PDB file of N, CA and C in Angstrom:
ATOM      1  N   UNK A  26      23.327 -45.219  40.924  1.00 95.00           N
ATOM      2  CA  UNK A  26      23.915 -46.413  40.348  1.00 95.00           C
ATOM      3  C   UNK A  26      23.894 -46.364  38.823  1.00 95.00           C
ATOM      4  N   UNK A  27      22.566 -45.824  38.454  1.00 96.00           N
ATOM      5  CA  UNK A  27      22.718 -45.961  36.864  1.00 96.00           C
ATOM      6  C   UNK A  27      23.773 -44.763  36.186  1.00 96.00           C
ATOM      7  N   UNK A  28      24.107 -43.995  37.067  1.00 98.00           N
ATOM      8  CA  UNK A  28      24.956 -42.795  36.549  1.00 98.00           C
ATOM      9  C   UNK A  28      26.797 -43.879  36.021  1.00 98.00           C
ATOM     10  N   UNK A  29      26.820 -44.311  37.476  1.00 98.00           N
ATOM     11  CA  UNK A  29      27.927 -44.499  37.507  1.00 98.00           C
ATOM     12  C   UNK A  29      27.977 -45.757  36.993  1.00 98.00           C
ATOM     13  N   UNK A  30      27.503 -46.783  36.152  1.00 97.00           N
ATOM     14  CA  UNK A  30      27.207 -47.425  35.634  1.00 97.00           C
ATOM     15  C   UNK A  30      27.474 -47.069  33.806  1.00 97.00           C
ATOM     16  N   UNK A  31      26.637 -45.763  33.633  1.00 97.00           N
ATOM     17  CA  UNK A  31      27.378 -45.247  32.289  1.00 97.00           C
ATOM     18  C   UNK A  31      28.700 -44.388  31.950  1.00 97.00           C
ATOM     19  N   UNK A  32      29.259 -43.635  33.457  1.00 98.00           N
ATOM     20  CA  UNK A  32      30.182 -43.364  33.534  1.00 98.00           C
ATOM     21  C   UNK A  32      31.158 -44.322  33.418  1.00 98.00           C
ATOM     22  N   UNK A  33      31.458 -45.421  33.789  1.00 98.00           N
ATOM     23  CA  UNK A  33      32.394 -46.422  34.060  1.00 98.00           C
ATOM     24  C   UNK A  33      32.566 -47.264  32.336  1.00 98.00           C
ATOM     25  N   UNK A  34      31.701 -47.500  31.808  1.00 97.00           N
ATOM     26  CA  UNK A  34      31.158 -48.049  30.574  1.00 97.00           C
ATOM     27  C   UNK A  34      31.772 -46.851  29.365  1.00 97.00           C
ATOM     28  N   UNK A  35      31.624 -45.560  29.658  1.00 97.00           N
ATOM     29  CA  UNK A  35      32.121 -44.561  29.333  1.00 97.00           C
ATOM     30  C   UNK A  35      33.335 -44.212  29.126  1.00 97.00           C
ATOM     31  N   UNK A  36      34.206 -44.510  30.224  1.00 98.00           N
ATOM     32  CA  UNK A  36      35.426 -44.428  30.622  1.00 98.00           C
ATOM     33  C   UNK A  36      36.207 -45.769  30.040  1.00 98.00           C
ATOM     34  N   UNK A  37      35.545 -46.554  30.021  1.00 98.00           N
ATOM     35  CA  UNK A  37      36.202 -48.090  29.392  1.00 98.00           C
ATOM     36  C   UNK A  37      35.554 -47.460  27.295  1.00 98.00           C
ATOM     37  N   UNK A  38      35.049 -47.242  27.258  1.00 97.00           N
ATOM     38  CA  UNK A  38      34.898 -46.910  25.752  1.00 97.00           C
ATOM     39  C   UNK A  38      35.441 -46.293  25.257  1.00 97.00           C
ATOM     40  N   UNK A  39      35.796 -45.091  25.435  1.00 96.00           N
ATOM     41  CA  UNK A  39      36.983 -44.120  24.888  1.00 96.00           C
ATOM     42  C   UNK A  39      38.319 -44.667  25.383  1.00 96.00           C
ATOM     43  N   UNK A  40      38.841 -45.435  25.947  1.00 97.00           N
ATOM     44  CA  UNK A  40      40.313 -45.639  26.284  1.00 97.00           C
ATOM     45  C   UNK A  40      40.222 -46.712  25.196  1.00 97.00           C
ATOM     46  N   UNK A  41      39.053 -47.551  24.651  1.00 96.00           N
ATOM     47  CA  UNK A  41      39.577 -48.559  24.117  1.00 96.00           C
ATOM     48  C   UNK A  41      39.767 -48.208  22.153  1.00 96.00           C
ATOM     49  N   UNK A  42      38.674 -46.812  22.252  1.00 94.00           N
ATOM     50  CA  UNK A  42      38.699 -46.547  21.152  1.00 94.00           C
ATOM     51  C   UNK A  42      40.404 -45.584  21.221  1.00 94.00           C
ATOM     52  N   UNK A  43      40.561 -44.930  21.525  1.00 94.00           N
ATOM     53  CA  UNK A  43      41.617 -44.396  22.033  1.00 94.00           C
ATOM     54  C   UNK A  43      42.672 -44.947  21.499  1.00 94.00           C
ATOM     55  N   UNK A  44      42.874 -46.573  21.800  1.00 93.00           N
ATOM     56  CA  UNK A  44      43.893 -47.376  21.749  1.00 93.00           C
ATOM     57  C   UNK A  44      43.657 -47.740  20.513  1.00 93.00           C
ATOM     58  N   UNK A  45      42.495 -47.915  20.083  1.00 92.00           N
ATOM     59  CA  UNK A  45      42.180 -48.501  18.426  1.00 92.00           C
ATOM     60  C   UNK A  45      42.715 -47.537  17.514  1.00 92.00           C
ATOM     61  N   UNK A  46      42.244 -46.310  17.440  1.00 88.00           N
ATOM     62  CA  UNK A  46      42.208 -45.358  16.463  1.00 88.00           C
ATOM     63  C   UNK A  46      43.618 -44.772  15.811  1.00 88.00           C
ATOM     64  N   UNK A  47      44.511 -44.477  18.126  1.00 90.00           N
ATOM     65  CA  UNK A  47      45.727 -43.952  17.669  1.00 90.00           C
ATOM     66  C   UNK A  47      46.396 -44.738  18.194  1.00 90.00           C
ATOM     67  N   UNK A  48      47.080 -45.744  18.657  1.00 93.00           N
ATOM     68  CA  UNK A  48      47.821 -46.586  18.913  1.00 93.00           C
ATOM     69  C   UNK A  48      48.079 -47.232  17.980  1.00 93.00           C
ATOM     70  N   UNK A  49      47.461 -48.220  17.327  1.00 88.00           N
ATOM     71  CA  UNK A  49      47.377 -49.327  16.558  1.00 88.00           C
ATOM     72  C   UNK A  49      47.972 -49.025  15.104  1.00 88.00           C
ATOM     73  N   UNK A  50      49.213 -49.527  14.972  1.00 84.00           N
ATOM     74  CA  UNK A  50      49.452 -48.803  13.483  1.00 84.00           C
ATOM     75  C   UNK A  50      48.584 -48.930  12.166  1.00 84.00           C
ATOM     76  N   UNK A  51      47.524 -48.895  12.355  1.00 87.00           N
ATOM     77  CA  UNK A  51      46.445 -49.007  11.274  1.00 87.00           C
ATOM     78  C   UNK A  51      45.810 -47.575  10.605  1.00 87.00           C
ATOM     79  N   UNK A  52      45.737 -46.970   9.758  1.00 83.00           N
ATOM     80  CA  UNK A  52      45.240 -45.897   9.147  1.00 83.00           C
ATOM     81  C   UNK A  52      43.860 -45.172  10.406  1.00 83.00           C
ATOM     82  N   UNK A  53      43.898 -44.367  10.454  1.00 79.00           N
ATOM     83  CA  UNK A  53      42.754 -43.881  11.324  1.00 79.00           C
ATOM     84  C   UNK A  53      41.039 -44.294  10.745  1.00 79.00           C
ATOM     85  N   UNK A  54      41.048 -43.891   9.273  1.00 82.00           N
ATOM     86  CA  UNK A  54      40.027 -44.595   8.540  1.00 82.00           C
ATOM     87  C   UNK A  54      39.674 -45.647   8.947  1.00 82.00           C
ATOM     88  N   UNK A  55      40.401 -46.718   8.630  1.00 88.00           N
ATOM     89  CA  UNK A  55      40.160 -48.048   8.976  1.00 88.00           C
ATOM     90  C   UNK A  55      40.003 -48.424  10.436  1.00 88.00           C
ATOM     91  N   UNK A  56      40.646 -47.594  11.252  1.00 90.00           N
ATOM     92  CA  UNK A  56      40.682 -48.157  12.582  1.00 90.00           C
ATOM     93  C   UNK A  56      38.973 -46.996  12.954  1.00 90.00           C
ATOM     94  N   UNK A  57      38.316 -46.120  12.740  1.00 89.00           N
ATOM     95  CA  UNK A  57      37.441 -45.755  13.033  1.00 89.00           C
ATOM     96  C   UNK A  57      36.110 -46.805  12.121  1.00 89.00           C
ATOM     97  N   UNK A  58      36.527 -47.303  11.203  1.00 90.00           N
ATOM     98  CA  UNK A  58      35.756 -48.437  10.984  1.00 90.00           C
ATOM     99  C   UNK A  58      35.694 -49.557  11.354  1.00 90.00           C
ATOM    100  N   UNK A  59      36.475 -49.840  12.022  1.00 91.00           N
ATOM    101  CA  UNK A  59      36.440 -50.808  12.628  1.00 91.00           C
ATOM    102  C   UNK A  59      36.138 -50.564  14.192  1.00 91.00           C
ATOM    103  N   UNK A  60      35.624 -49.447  14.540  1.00 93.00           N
ATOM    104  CA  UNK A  60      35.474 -49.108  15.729  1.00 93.00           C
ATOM    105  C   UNK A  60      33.952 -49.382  15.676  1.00 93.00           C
ATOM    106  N   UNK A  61      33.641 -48.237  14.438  1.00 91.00           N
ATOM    107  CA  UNK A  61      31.830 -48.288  14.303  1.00 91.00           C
ATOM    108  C   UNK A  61      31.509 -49.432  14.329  1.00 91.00           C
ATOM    109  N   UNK A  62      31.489 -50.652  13.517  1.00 92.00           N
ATOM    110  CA  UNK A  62      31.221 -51.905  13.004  1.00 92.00           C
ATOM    111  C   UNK A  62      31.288 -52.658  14.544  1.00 92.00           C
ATOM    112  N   UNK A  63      32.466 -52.682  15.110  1.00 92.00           N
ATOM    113  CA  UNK A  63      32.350 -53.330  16.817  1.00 92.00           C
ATOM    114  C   UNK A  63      31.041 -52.914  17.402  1.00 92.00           C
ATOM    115  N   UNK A  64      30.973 -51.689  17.788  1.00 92.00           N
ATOM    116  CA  UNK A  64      30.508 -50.624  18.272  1.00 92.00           C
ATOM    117  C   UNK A  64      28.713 -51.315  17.965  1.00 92.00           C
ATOM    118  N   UNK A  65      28.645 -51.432  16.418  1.00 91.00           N
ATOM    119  CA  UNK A  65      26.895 -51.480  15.544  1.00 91.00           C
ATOM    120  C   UNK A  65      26.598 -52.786  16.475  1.00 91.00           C
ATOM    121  N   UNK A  66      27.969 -54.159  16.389  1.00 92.00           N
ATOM    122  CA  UNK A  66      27.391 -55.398  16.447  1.00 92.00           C
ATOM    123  C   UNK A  66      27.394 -55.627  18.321  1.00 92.00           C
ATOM    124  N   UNK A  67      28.147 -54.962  18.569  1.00 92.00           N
ATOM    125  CA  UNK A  67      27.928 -54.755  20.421  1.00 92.00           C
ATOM    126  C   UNK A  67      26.720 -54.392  20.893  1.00 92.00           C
ATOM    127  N   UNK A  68      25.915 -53.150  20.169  1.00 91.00           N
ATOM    128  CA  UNK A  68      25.036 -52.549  20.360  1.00 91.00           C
ATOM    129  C   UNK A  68      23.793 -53.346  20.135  1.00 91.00           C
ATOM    130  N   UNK A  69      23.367 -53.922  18.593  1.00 90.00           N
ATOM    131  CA  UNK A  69      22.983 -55.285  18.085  1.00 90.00           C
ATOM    132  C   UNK A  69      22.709 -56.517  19.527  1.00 90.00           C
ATOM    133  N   UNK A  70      23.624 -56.671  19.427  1.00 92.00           N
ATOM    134  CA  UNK A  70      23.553 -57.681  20.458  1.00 92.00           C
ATOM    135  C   UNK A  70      23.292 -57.361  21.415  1.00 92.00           C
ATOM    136  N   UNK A  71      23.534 -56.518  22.759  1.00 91.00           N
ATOM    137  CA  UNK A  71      22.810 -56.329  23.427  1.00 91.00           C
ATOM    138  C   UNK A  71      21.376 -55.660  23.403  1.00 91.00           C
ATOM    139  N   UNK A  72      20.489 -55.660  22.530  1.00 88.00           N
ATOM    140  CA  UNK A  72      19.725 -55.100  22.143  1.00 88.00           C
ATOM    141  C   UNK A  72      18.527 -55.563  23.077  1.00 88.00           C
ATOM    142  N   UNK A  73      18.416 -56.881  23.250  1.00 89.00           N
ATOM    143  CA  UNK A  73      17.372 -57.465  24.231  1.00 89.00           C
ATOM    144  C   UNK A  73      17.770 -57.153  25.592  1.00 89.00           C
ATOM    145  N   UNK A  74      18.856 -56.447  26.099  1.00 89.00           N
ATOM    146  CA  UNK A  74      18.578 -56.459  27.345  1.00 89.00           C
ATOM    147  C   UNK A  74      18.462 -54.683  27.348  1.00 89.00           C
ATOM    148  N   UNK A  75      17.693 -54.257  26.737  1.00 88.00           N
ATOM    149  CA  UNK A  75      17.217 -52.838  26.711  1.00 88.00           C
ATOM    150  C   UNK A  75      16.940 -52.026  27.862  1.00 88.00           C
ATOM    151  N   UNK A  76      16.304 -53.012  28.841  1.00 91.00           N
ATOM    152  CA  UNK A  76      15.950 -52.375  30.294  1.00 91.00           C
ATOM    153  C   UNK A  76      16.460 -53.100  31.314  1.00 91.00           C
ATOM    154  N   UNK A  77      18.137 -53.173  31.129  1.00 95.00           N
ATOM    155  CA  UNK A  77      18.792 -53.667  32.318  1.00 95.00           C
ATOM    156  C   UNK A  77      19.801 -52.827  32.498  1.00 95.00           C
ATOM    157  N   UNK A  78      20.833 -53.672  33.884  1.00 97.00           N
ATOM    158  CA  UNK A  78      21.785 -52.722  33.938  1.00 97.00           C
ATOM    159  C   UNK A  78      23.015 -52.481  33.091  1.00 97.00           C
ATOM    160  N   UNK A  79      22.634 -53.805  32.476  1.00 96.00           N
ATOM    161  CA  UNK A  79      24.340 -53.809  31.287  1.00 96.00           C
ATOM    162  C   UNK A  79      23.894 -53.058  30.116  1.00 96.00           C
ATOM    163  N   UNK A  80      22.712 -52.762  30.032  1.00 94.00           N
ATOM    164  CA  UNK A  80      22.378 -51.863  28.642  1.00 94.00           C
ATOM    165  C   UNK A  80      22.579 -50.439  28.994  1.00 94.00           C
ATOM    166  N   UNK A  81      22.665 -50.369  30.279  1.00 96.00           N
ATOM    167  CA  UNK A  81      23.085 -48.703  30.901  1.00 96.00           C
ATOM    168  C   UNK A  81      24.761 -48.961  30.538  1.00 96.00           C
ATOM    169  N   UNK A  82      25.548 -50.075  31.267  1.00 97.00           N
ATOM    170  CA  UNK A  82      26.865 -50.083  31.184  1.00 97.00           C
ATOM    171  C   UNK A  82      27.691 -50.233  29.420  1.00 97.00           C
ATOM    172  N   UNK A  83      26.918 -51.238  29.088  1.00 95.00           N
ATOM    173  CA  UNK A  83      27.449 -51.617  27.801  1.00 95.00           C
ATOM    174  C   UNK A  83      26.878 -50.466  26.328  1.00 95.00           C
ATOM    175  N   UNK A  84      25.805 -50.644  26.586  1.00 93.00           N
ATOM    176  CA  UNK A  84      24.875 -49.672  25.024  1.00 93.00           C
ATOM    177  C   UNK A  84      25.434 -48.350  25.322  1.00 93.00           C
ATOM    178  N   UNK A  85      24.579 -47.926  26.429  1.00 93.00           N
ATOM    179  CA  UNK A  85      25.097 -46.616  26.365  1.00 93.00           C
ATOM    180  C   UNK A  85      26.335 -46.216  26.603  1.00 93.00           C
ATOM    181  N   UNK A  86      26.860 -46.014  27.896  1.00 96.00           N
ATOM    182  CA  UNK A  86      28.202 -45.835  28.134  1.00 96.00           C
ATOM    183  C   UNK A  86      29.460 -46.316  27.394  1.00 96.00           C
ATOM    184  N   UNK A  87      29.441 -47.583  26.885  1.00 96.00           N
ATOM    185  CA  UNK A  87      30.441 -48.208  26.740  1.00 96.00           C
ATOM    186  C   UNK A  87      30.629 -47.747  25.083  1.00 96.00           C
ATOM    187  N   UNK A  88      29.325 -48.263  24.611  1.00 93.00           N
ATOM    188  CA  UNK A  88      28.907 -48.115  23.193  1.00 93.00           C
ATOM    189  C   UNK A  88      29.120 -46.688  22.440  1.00 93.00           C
ATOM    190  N   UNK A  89      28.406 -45.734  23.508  1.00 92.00           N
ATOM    191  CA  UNK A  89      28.127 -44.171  23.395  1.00 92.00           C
ATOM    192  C   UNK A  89      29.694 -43.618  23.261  1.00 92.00           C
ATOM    193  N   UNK A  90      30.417 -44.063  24.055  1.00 95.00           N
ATOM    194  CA  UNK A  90      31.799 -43.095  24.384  1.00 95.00           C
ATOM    195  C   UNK A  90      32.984 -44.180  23.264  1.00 95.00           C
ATOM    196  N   UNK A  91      32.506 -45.341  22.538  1.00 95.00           N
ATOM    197  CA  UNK A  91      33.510 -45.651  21.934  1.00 95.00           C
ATOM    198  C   UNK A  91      33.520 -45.840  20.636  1.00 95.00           C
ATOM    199  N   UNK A  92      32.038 -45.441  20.164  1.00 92.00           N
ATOM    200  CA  UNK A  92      31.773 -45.642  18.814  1.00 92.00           C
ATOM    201  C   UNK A  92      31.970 -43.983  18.061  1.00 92.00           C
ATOM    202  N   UNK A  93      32.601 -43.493  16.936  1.00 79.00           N
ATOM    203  CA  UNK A  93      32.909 -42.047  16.623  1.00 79.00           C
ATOM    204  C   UNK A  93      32.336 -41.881  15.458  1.00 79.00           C
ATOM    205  N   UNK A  94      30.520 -41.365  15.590  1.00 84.00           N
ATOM    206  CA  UNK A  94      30.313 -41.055  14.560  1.00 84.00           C
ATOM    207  C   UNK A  94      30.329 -39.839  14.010  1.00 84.00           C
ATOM    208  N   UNK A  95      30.426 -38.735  15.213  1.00 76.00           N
ATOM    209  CA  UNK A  95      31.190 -37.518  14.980  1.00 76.00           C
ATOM    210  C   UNK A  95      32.276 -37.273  14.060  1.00 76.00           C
ATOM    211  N   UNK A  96      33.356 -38.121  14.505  1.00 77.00           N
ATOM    212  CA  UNK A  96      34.306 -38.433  14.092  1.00 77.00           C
ATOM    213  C   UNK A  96      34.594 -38.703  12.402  1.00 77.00           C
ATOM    214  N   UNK A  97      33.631 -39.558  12.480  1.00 85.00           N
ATOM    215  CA  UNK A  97      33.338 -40.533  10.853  1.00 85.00           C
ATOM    216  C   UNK A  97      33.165 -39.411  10.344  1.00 85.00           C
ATOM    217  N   UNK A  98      32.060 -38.686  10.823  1.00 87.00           N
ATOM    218  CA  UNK A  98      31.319 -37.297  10.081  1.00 87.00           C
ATOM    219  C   UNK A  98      32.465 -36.459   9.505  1.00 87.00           C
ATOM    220  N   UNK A  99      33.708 -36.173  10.742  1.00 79.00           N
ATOM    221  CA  UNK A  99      34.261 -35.408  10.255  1.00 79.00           C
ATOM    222  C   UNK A  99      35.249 -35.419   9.193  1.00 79.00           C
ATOM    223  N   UNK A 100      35.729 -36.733   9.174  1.00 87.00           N
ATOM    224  CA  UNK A 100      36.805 -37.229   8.230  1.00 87.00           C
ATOM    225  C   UNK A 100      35.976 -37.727   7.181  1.00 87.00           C
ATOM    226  N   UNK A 101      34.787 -37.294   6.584  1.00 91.00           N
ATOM    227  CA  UNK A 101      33.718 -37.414   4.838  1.00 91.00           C
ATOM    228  C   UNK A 101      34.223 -36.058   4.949  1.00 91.00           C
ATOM    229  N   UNK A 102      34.118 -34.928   5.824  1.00 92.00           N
ATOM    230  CA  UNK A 102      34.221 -33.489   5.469  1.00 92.00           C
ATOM    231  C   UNK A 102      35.655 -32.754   4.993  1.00 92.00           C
ATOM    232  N   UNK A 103      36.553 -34.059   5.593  1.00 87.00           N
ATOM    233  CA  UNK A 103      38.099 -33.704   5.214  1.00 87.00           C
ATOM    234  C   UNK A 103      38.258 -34.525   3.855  1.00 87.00           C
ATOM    235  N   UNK A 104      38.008 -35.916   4.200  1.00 95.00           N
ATOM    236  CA  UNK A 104      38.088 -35.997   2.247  1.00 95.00           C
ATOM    237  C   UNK A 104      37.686 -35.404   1.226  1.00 95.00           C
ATOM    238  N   UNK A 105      35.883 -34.682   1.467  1.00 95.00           N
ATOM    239  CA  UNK A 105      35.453 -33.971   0.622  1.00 95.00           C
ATOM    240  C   UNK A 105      36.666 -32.492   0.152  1.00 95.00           C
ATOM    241  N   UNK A 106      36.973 -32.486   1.502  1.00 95.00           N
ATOM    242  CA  UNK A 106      37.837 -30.920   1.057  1.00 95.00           C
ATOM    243  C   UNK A 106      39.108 -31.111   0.503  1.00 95.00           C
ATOM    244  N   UNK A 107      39.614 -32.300   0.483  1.00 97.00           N
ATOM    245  CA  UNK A 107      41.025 -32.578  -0.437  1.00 97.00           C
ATOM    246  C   UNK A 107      40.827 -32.749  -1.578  1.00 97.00           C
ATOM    247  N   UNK A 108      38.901 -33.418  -1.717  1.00 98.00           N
ATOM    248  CA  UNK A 108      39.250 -33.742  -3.481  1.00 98.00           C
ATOM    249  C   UNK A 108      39.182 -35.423  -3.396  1.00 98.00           C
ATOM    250  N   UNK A 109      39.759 -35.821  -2.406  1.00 97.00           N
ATOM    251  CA  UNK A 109      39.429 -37.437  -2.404  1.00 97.00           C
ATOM    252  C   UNK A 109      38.468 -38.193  -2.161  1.00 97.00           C
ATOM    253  N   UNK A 110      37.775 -37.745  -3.666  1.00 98.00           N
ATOM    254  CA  UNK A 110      36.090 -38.535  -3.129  1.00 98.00           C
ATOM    255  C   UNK A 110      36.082 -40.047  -3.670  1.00 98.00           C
ATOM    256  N   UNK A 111      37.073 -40.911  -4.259  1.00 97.00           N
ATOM    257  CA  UNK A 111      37.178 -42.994  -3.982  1.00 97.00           C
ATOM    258  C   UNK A 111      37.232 -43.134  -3.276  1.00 97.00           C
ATOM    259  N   UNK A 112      38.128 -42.382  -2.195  1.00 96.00           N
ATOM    260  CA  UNK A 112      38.075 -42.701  -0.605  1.00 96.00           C
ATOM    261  C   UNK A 112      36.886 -42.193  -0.597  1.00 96.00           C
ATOM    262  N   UNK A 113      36.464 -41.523  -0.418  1.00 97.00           N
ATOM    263  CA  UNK A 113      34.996 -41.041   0.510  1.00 97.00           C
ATOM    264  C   UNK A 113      34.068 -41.879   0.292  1.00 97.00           C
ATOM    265  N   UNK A 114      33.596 -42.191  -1.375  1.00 97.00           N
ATOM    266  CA  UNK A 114      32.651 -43.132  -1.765  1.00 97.00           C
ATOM    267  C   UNK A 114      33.214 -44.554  -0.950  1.00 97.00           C
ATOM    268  N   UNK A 115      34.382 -44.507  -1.088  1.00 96.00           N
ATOM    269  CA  UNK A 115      34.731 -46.711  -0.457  1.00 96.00           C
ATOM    270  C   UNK A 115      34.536 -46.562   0.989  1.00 96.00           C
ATOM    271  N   UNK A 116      34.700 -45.407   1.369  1.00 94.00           N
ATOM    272  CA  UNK A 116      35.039 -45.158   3.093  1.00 94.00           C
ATOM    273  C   UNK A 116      33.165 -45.164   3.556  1.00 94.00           C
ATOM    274  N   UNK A 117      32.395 -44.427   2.946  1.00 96.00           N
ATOM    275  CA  UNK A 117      31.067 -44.079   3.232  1.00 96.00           C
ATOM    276  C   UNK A 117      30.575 -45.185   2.903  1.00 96.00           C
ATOM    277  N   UNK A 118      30.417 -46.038   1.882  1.00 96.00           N
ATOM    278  CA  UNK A 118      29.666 -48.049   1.793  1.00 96.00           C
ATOM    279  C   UNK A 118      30.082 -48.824   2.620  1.00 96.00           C
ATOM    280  N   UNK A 119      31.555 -48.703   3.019  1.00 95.00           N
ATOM    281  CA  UNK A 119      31.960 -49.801   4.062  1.00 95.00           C
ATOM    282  C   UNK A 119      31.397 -49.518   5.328  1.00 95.00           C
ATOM    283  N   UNK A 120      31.980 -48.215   6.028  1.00 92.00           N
ATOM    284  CA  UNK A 120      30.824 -47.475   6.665  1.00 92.00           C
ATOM    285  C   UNK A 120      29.734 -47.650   7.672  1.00 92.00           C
ATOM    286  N   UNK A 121      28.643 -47.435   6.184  1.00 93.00           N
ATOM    287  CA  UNK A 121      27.368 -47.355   6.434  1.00 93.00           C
ATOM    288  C   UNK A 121      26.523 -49.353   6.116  1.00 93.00           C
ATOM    289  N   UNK A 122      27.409 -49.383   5.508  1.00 95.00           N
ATOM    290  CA  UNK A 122      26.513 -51.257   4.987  1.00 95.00           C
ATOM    291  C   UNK A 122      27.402 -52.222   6.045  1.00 95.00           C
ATOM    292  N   UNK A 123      28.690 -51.894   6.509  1.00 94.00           N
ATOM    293  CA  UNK A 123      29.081 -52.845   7.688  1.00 94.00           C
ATOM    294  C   UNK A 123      28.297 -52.412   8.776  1.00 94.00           C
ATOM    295  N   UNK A 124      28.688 -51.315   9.104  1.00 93.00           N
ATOM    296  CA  UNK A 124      27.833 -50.961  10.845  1.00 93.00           C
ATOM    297  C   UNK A 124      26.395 -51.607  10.598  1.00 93.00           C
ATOM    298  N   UNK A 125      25.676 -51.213   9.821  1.00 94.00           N
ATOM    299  CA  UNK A 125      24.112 -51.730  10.069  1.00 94.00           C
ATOM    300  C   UNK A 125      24.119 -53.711   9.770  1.00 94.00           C
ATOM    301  N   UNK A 126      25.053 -54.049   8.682  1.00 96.00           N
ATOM    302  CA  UNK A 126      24.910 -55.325   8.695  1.00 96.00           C
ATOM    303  C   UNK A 126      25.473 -56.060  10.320  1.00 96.00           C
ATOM    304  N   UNK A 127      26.405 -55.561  10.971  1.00 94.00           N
ATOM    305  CA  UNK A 127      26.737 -55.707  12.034  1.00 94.00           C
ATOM    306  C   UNK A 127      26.007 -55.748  12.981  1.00 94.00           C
ATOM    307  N   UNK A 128      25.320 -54.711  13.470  1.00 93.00           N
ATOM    308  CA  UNK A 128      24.128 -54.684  14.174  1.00 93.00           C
ATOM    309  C   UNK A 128      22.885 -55.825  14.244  1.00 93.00           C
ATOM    310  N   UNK A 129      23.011 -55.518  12.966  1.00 95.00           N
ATOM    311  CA  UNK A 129      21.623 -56.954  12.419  1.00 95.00           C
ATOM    312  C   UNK A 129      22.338 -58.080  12.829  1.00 95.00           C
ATOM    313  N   UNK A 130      23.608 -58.339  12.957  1.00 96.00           N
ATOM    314  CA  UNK A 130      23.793 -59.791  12.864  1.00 96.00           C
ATOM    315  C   UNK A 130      24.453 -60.062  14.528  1.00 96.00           C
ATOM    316  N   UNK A 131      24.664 -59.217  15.027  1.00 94.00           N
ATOM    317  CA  UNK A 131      24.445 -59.099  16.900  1.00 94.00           C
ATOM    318  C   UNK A 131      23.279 -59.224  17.154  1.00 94.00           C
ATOM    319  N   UNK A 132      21.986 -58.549  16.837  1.00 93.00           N
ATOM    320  CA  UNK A 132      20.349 -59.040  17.317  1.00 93.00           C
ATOM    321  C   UNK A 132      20.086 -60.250  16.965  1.00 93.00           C
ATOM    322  N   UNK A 133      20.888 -60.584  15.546  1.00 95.00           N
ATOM    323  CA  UNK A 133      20.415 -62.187  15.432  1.00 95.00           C
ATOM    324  C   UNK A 133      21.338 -63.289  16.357  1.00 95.00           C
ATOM    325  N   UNK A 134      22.227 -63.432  16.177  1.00 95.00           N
ATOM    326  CA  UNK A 134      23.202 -63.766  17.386  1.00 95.00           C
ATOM    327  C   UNK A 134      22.678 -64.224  18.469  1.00 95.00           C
ATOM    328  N   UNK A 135      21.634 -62.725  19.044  1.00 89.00           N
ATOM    329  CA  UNK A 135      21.218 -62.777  20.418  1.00 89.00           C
ATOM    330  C   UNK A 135      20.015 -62.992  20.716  1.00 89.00           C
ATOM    331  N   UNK A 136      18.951 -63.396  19.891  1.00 82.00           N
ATOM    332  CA  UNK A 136      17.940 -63.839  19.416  1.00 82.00           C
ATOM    333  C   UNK A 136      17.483 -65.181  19.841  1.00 82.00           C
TER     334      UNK A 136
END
C-alpha cells in the first residue's frame, strides 16, 4: 500500500509539473519557480502529518516527482555558461528565499 501510495502521488506530480513548466506559456524559469515554491509550501504544510498515509502520497510522491530541483540545478549551470549571471543572481534569491519562506509559512498555516 505504501508503494502504491507514492507511486500514484508520483504520477500525479510530474504530469502536473509537466503541465506547469511546458504547457503554460510562461518562461520555464518562472514556471520551475513557481513549481519549487508550491512544491516548499505543500511540503511545509503537510509537515505534521509526517507518519501518515498522505505524507507517503502527498510529501513524498506527489512532492518528490513534482518539485525540480535537479532541474533548478541545471538551468544556474546553463546561465552560468551563457554569461547571464542577473538572471542567475535574481533567479537563485527568488529561488532559494521563496521556497524556504514558503515552507515556513505552510508549517505555520498548519500549526
Amino acid at each position: 500500500m505504501k508503494i502504491f501510495l507514492i507511486s500514484l502521488g508520483g504520477v500525479l506530480g510530474v504530469l502536473v509539473r509537466y503541465f506547469i513548466v511546458y504547457v503554460f506559456p510562461i518562461s520555464s524559469f518562472f514556471g520551475i519557480l513557481i513549481v519549487n515554491v508550491v512544491g516548499s509550501f505543500t511540503i511545509g504544510y503537510l509537515f505534521k502529518f509526517i507518519d501518515s498515509n498522505l505524507w507517503l502520497f502527498a510529501a513524498i510522491g506527489f512532492c518528490g516527482a513534482f518539485t525540480t530541483f535537479s532541474t533548478y540545478s541545471l538551468d544556474m549551470i546553463r546561465l552560468i555558461m551563457v554569461g547571464n549571471f542577473k538572471l542567475l543572481v535574481i533567479y537563485f534569491l527568488l529561488m532559494n528565499t521563496c521556497s524556504v519562506f514558503f515552507c515556513w509559512l505552510g508549517i505555520r498555516l498548519n500549526s
